[in-house]
XYZ file of N, CA and C in Angstrom:
540
model
N 112.559 71.299 131.060
C 111.737 71.541 129.907
C 111.320 73.011 129.916
N 111.764 73.750 128.920
C 111.431 75.173 128.866
C 110.146 75.367 128.076
N 109.390 76.233 128.601
C 108.107 76.529 127.971
C 108.218 77.854 127.229
N 107.812 77.838 125.980
C 107.904 79.043 125.175
C 106.720 79.955 125.508
N 107.047 81.180 125.851
C 106.024 82.160 126.184
C 105.352 82.650 124.903
N 104.043 82.696 124.907
C 103.374 83.244 123.729
C 103.641 84.739 123.630
N 103.842 85.174 122.435
C 104.085 86.600 122.224
C 103.167 87.116 121.130
N 102.861 88.347 121.258
C 102.040 88.997 120.252
C 102.971 89.553 119.184
N 102.923 88.957 118.017
C 103.770 89.414 116.923
C 102.947 90.305 116.011
N 103.474 91.460 115.799
C 102.814 92.420 114.935
C 103.771 92.751 113.810
N 103.606 92.076 112.701
C 104.470 92.305 111.549
C 103.692 93.049 110.473
N 104.199 94.183 110.118
C 103.606 94.922 109.017
C 104.276 94.502 107.722
N 103.501 94.266 106.696
C 104.140 93.971 105.419
C 104.921 95.188 104.939
N 106.019 94.932 104.278
C 106.869 96.022 103.811
C 106.227 96.890 102.757
N 105.120 96.420 102.199
C 104.459 97.193 101.147
C 103.316 98.051 101.675
N 103.062 98.033 102.969
C 101.901 98.745 103.511
C 102.016 100.260 103.325
N 103.133 100.841 103.700
C 103.298 102.298 103.584
C 103.346 102.735 102.115
N 104.152 102.089 101.262
C 104.134 102.514 99.852
C 102.766 102.319 99.191
N 102.051 101.253 99.571
C 100.734 101.025 98.990
C 99.753 102.113 99.433
N 99.802 102.483 100.695
C 98.926 103.550 101.186
C 99.256 104.874 100.506
N 100.534 105.141 100.324
C 100.945 106.384 99.665
C 100.486 106.410 98.211
N 100.697 105.304 97.499
C 100.287 105.243 96.091
C 98.771 105.353 95.959
N 98.027 104.683 96.835
C 96.566 104.791 96.789
C 96.106 106.212 97.094
N 96.751 106.857 98.052
C 96.391 108.238 98.375
C 96.666 109.155 97.191
N 97.786 108.944 96.525
C 98.089 109.745 95.341
C 97.019 109.545 94.271
N 96.608 108.304 94.077
C 95.561 108.029 93.088
C 94.232 108.661 93.484
N 93.881 108.570 94.756
C 92.605 109.134 95.212
C 92.598 110.648 95.083
N 93.662 111.297 95.566
C 93.720 112.762 95.494
C 93.765 113.223 94.038
N 94.584 112.578 93.226
C 94.707 112.995 91.832
C 93.450 112.759 91.014
N 92.772 111.638 91.248
C 91.581 111.337 90.446
C 90.343 112.075 90.931
N 90.370 112.578 92.151
C 89.204 113.319 92.649
C 89.229 114.785 92.222
N 90.297 115.225 91.606
C 90.415 116.619 91.158
C 90.233 116.678 89.649
N 89.964 117.879 89.147
C 89.851 118.060 87.705
C 90.680 119.262 87.272
N 90.575 119.633 86.010
C 91.400 120.717 85.473
C 91.093 122.062 86.119
N 89.948 122.199 86.757
C 89.598 123.465 87.402
C 90.248 123.602 88.780
N 90.785 122.515 89.322
C 91.378 122.560 90.656
C 92.839 122.986 90.657
N 93.444 123.008 89.501
C 94.835 123.439 89.412
C 95.111 123.858 87.973
N 95.768 124.996 87.811
C 96.036 125.500 86.469
C 97.181 124.774 85.777
N 97.976 124.042 86.519
C 98.996 123.206 85.899
C 98.639 121.757 86.198
N 99.125 120.801 85.406
C 98.617 119.419 85.471
C 99.116 118.604 86.677
N 98.909 119.094 87.865
C 99.363 118.402 89.068
C 98.588 117.118 89.307
N 97.294 117.111 89.004
C 96.500 115.913 89.232
C 96.958 114.755 88.349
N 97.472 115.056 87.151
C 97.967 113.997 86.274
C 99.252 113.389 86.825
N 100.097 114.224 87.418
C 101.300 113.698 88.073
C 100.915 112.742 89.204
N 99.935 113.136 90.017
C 99.529 112.283 91.136
C 98.972 110.949 90.656
N 98.157 110.971 89.624
C 97.585 109.731 89.098
C 98.677 108.851 88.490
N 99.555 109.450 87.696
C 100.623 108.671 87.057
C 101.590 108.096 88.093
N 102.038 108.907 89.027
C 102.988 108.420 90.033
C 102.337 107.389 90.953
N 101.067 107.580 91.299
C 100.368 106.591 92.117
C 100.208 105.263 91.388
N 99.888 105.326 90.105
C 99.770 104.105 89.304
C 101.094 103.379 89.174
N 102.159 104.129 88.952
C 103.493 103.519 88.859
C 103.874 102.892 90.193
N 103.560 103.581 91.291
C 103.854 103.041 92.619
C 103.118 101.740 92.875
N 101.837 101.678 92.505
C 101.084 100.428 92.670
C 101.639 99.322 91.782
N 102.057 99.658 90.574
C 102.672 98.654 89.696
C 103.949 98.091 90.325
N 104.745 98.962 90.927
C 105.963 98.491 91.598
C 105.639 97.561 92.765
N 104.610 97.882 93.522
C 104.218 97.041 94.651
C 103.724 95.684 94.160
N 102.893 95.700 93.125
C 102.400 94.445 92.552
C 103.556 93.625 92.010
N 104.496 94.280 91.362
C 105.680 93.591 90.832
C 106.495 92.962 91.953
N 106.646 93.667 93.069
C 107.390 93.152 94.211
C 106.714 91.919 94.803
N 105.407 91.999 95.007
C 104.667 90.862 95.567
C 104.706 89.686 94.605
N 104.528 89.951 93.322
C 104.589 88.900 92.310
C 105.964 88.238 92.295
N 107.008 89.035 92.374
C 108.369 88.486 92.367
C 108.606 87.599 93.593
N 108.094 87.985 94.750
C 108.259 87.155 95.946
C 107.592 85.802 95.777
N 106.376 85.781 95.230
C 105.680 84.520 95.010
C 106.368 83.671 93.950
N 106.838 84.298 92.886
C 107.521 83.561 91.825
C 108.821 82.956 92.347
N 109.575 83.714 93.113
C 110.831 83.195 93.672
C 110.556 82.028 94.609
N 109.537 82.148 95.439
C 109.171 81.056 96.344
C 108.759 79.818 95.551
N 107.988 80.030 94.493
C 107.538 78.922 93.655
C 108.720 78.263 92.933
N 109.650 79.054 92.437
C 110.802 78.519 91.709
C 111.713 77.724 92.639
N 111.876 78.176 93.875
C 112.799 77.527 94.798
C 112.195 76.334 95.540
N 110.926 75.992 95.276
C 110.298 74.865 95.963
C 111.017 73.556 95.705
N 111.446 73.308 94.484
C 112.106 72.035 94.175
C 113.619 72.071 94.382
N 114.161 73.211 94.720
C 115.590 73.317 95.016
C 116.480 73.460 93.795
N 115.905 73.477 92.608
C 116.677 73.626 91.372
C 116.107 74.788 90.575
N 116.980 75.432 89.832
C 116.548 76.515 88.954
C 116.870 76.120 87.522
N 115.821 75.904 86.730
C 116.010 75.515 85.335
C 116.316 76.755 84.495
N 116.610 76.526 83.225
C 116.919 77.640 82.321
C 115.718 78.566 82.152
N 114.546 78.000 82.025
C 113.330 78.823 81.873
C 113.083 79.632 83.129
N 113.268 79.005 84.291
C 113.085 79.716 85.549
C 114.101 80.839 85.706
N 115.323 80.609 85.225
C 116.347 81.655 85.255
C 115.943 82.827 84.366
N 115.347 82.537 83.210
C 114.878 83.605 82.321
C 113.717 84.377 82.949
N 112.837 83.674 83.653
C 111.725 84.340 84.342
C 112.267 85.273 85.415
N 113.226 84.789 86.191
C 113.825 85.615 87.243
C 114.522 86.844 86.655
N 115.233 86.640 85.561
C 115.924 87.756 84.914
C 114.926 88.778 84.383
N 113.839 88.300 83.774
C 112.842 89.241 83.244
C 112.141 90.002 84.373
N 111.899 89.349 85.500
C 111.323 90.047 86.654
C 112.271 91.108 87.191
N 113.553 90.777 87.215
C 114.546 91.732 87.697
C 114.632 92.942 86.762
N 114.628 92.708 85.463
C 114.691 93.797 84.491
C 113.423 94.650 84.566
N 112.252 94.000 84.662
C 110.994 94.744 84.751
C 110.955 95.598 86.020
N 111.438 95.063 87.124
C 111.492 95.836 88.360
C 112.412 97.034 88.241
N 113.570 96.837 87.586
C 114.506 97.937 87.384
C 113.902 99.016 86.495
N 113.222 98.612 85.430
C 112.594 99.573 84.515
C 111.505 100.360 85.240
N 110.674 99.666 86.032
C 109.629 100.356 86.781
C 110.214 101.330 87.804
N 111.298 100.942 88.454
C 111.943 101.845 89.417
C 112.490 103.078 88.698
N 113.052 102.885 87.522
C 113.557 104.016 86.733
C 112.406 104.929 86.300
N 111.291 104.336 85.886
C 110.123 105.124 85.484
C 109.582 105.902 86.690
N 109.579 105.279 87.874
C 109.116 105.975 89.065
C 110.044 107.147 89.415
N 111.342 106.952 89.276
C 112.281 108.043 89.514
C 112.072 109.171 88.506
N 111.828 108.814 87.242
C 111.563 109.836 86.220
C 110.281 110.600 86.546
N 109.253 109.904 87.024
C 108.006 110.569 87.416
C 108.247 111.486 88.605
N 109.076 111.051 89.553
C 109.396 111.888 90.708
C 110.136 113.151 90.276
N 111.068 113.018 89.367
C 111.799 114.187 88.866
C 110.847 115.122 88.117
N 109.991 114.568 87.268
C 109.027 115.395 86.542
C 108.058 116.104 87.478
N 107.563 115.379 88.480
C 106.669 116.000 89.454
C 107.367 117.056 90.278
N 108.628 116.821 90.597
C 109.394 117.808 91.359
C 109.566 119.093 90.565
N 109.868 118.967 89.289
C 110.006 120.141 88.435
C 108.673 120.886 88.363
N 107.589 120.132 88.188
C 106.257 120.731 88.104
C 105.903 121.479 89.389
N 106.171 120.868 90.532
C 105.796 121.456 91.819
C 106.715 122.606 92.200
N 108.028 122.372 92.151
C 108.964 123.405 92.607
C 109.038 124.592 91.646
N 108.808 124.368 90.357
C 108.824 125.483 89.402
C 107.624 126.401 89.603
N 106.495 125.834 90.013
C 105.298 126.645 90.213
C 105.153 127.141 91.646
N 105.982 126.664 92.553
C 105.843 127.003 93.972
C 105.796 128.510 94.245
N 106.692 129.313 93.664
C 106.640 130.755 93.992
C 105.405 131.466 93.438
N 104.734 130.856 92.474
C 103.630 131.525 91.799
C 102.258 130.991 92.189
N 102.211 129.999 93.077
C 100.933 129.368 93.428
C 100.142 130.266 94.367
N 98.879 130.419 94.046
C 97.948 131.101 94.930
C 96.778 130.151 95.189
N 96.174 130.319 96.324
C 95.050 129.453 96.675
C 93.727 130.192 96.529
N 93.780 131.405 96.009
C 92.582 132.185 95.729
C 92.237 132.011 94.260
N 91.071 131.500 93.998
C 90.657 131.222 92.619
C 90.526 132.543 91.860
N 91.224 132.632 90.748
C 91.196 133.861 89.962
C 90.542 133.641 88.593
N 89.814 132.563 88.470
C 89.138 132.298 87.211
C 87.822 131.575 87.487
N 86.971 131.604 86.495
C 85.745 130.833 86.544
C 85.912 129.657 85.599
N 85.504 128.514 86.045
C 85.659 127.314 85.225
C 84.277 126.729 84.977
N 83.969 126.440 83.728
C 82.642 125.925 83.425
C 82.651 124.420 83.155
N 83.699 123.725 83.540
C 83.834 122.268 83.426
C 83.784 121.772 81.979
N 83.882 122.669 81.029
C 84.006 122.273 79.631
C 85.423 122.588 79.150
N 86.352 122.561 80.100
C 87.767 122.833 79.851
C 87.992 124.246 79.340
N 87.130 125.168 79.752
C 87.318 126.573 79.414
C 87.477 127.340 80.720
N 88.563 128.057 80.819
C 88.776 128.884 81.989
C 88.670 130.347 81.567
N 87.917 131.104 82.309
C 87.771 132.520 82.057
C 88.590 133.247 83.113
N 89.805 133.661 82.729
C 90.739 134.249 83.679
C 90.402 135.715 83.900
N 90.438 136.115 85.162
C 90.229 137.512 85.499
C 91.519 138.283 85.220
N 91.452 139.482 84.668
C 92.660 140.217 84.272
C 93.570 140.606 85.433
N 93.048 140.760 86.645
C 93.898 141.188 87.760
C 94.711 140.036 88.355
N 94.718 138.883 87.718
C 95.392 137.711 88.262
C 96.914 137.846 88.251
N 97.478 138.534 87.289
C 98.932 138.660 87.214
C 99.566 137.355 86.762
N 100.749 137.060 87.298
C 101.442 135.832 86.904
C 101.236 134.698 87.912
N 100.275 134.826 88.798
C 99.994 133.785 89.770
C 99.171 132.671 89.133
N 99.401 131.437 89.591
C 98.635 130.287 89.112
C 97.852 129.712 90.284
N 96.602 129.376 90.016
C 95.760 128.823 91.068
C 95.960 127.319 91.169
N 95.974 126.829 92.409
C 95.972 125.394 92.652
C 95.266 125.143 93.979
N 94.508 124.072 94.028
C 93.815 123.690 95.248
C 94.840 123.480 96.364
N 94.573 124.069 97.520
C 95.536 124.049 98.629
C 95.864 122.626 99.063
N 94.854 121.806 99.295
C 95.089 120.449 99.809
C 95.902 119.617 98.821
N 95.559 119.698 97.542
C 96.282 118.919 96.541
C 97.725 119.403 96.410
N 97.933 120.716 96.379
C 99.287 121.229 96.220
C 100.149 120.910 97.438
N 99.614 121.126 98.633
C 100.402 120.860 99.851
C 100.695 119.372 100.015
N 99.728 118.512 99.688
C 99.966 117.060 99.728
C 101.101 116.699 98.779
N 101.033 117.205 97.563
C 102.064 116.900 96.558
C 103.419 117.465 96.961
N 103.419 118.702 97.434
C 104.665 119.348 97.838
C 105.326 118.582 98.986
N 104.553 118.257 100.009
C 105.112 117.527 101.163
C 105.560 116.129 100.763
N 104.777 115.450 99.932
C 105.125 114.095 99.500
C 106.433 114.082 98.717
N 106.567 114.987 97.774
C 107.779 115.044 96.952
C 108.985 115.448 97.804
N 108.809 116.405 98.688
C 109.913 116.847 99.550
C 110.360 115.724 100.488
N 109.406 115.023 101.085
C 109.765 113.911 101.977
C 110.409 112.760 101.211
N 109.963 112.527 99.992
C 110.572 111.468 99.181
C 112.026 111.791 98.885
N 112.310 113.036 98.505
C 113.696 113.431 98.254
C 114.530 113.357 99.532
N 113.940 113.727 100.667
C 114.659 113.644 101.948
C 114.988 112.197 102.284
N 114.055 111.287 102.051
C 114.314 109.856 102.317
C 115.372 109.303 101.370
N 115.333 109.716 100.119
C 116.363 109.277 99.172
C 117.734 109.778 99.608
N 117.802 111.034 100.012
C 119.070 111.600 100.489
C 119.563 110.861 101.734
N 118.658 110.597 102.669
C 119.031 109.857 103.876
C 119.524 108.454 103.523
N 118.864 107.807 102.582
C 119.300 106.481 102.135
C 120.684 106.509 101.516
N 120.970 107.530 100.727
C 122.298 107.662 100.111
C 123.358 107.896 101.181
N 123.037 108.745 102.158
C 123.985 109.009 103.252
C 124.251 107.729 104.047
N 123.189 107.004 104.380
C 123.362 105.751 105.139
C 124.153 104.724 104.341
N 123.835 104.586 103.053
C 124.571 103.655 102.209
C 126.044 104.034 102.144
N 126.319 105.313 101.975
C 127.710 105.766 101.904
C 128.441 105.510 103.213
N 127.780 105.768 104.327
C 128.390 105.534 105.637
C 128.689 104.052 105.846
N 127.738 103.194 105.498
C 127.947 101.748 105.649
C 129.037 101.274 104.699
N 128.986 101.715 103.444
C 129.987 101.302 102.458
C 131.374 101.752 102.895
N 131.490 102.997 103.363
C 132.780 103.506 103.829
C 133.246 102.735 105.071
N 132.306 102.434 105.979
C 132.665 101.671 107.170
C 133.142 100.267 106.849
N 132.506 99.620 105.888
C 132.943 98.288 105.488
C 134.292 98.331 104.790
N 134.530 99.392 104.022
C 135.807 99.556 103.351
C 136.928 99.750 104.379
N 136.675 100.557 105.410
C 137.669 100.789 106.455
C 137.932 99.517 107.240
N 136.872 98.754 107.528
C 137.036 97.489 108.267
C 137.822 96.462 107.462
N 137.620 96.428 106.148
C 138.336 95.452 105.325
C 139.814 95.802 105.181
N 140.162 97.075 105.363
C 141.571 97.495 105.271
C 142.351 97.144 106.541
N 141.662 96.930 107.647
C 142.351 96.636 108.916
C 142.761 95.206 109.000
């Protein structure tokens, strides 16, 4: 008679890291105002964080719906339509998130050479900026918000590239194995 040894299982939900990232984007973006950056970086953070949370909620909802649909072992026509609509909604949200990432990348990388962290204007919180004439073509942005956004977008593109490389390697490897 074998005795099963107790083990400490530490399973992280797959949504923990994306949820933390999306919440951080929302917190950083919503805690800033128009005086913290001369270009609308805070709006990108709020929009992308909101889209990220919607994707996470959609993923969790889809898991529960699939579990609920498969309880009886049959999939009716209505259940098939629900599954199809969840799949389409997930695809649309993923496309919207990619579009937000591209828009944020353009916003961040286009302003990167011109960003300064020295405030060159006075802001009176009534959406009026009084720019000092010696500012030149530099744009002010809060250091923490800009660096967070820059690193986040750069790491996201790096992960996407790594995923494409891994997918290509696996796909090519499976193709070579099937030819043998």
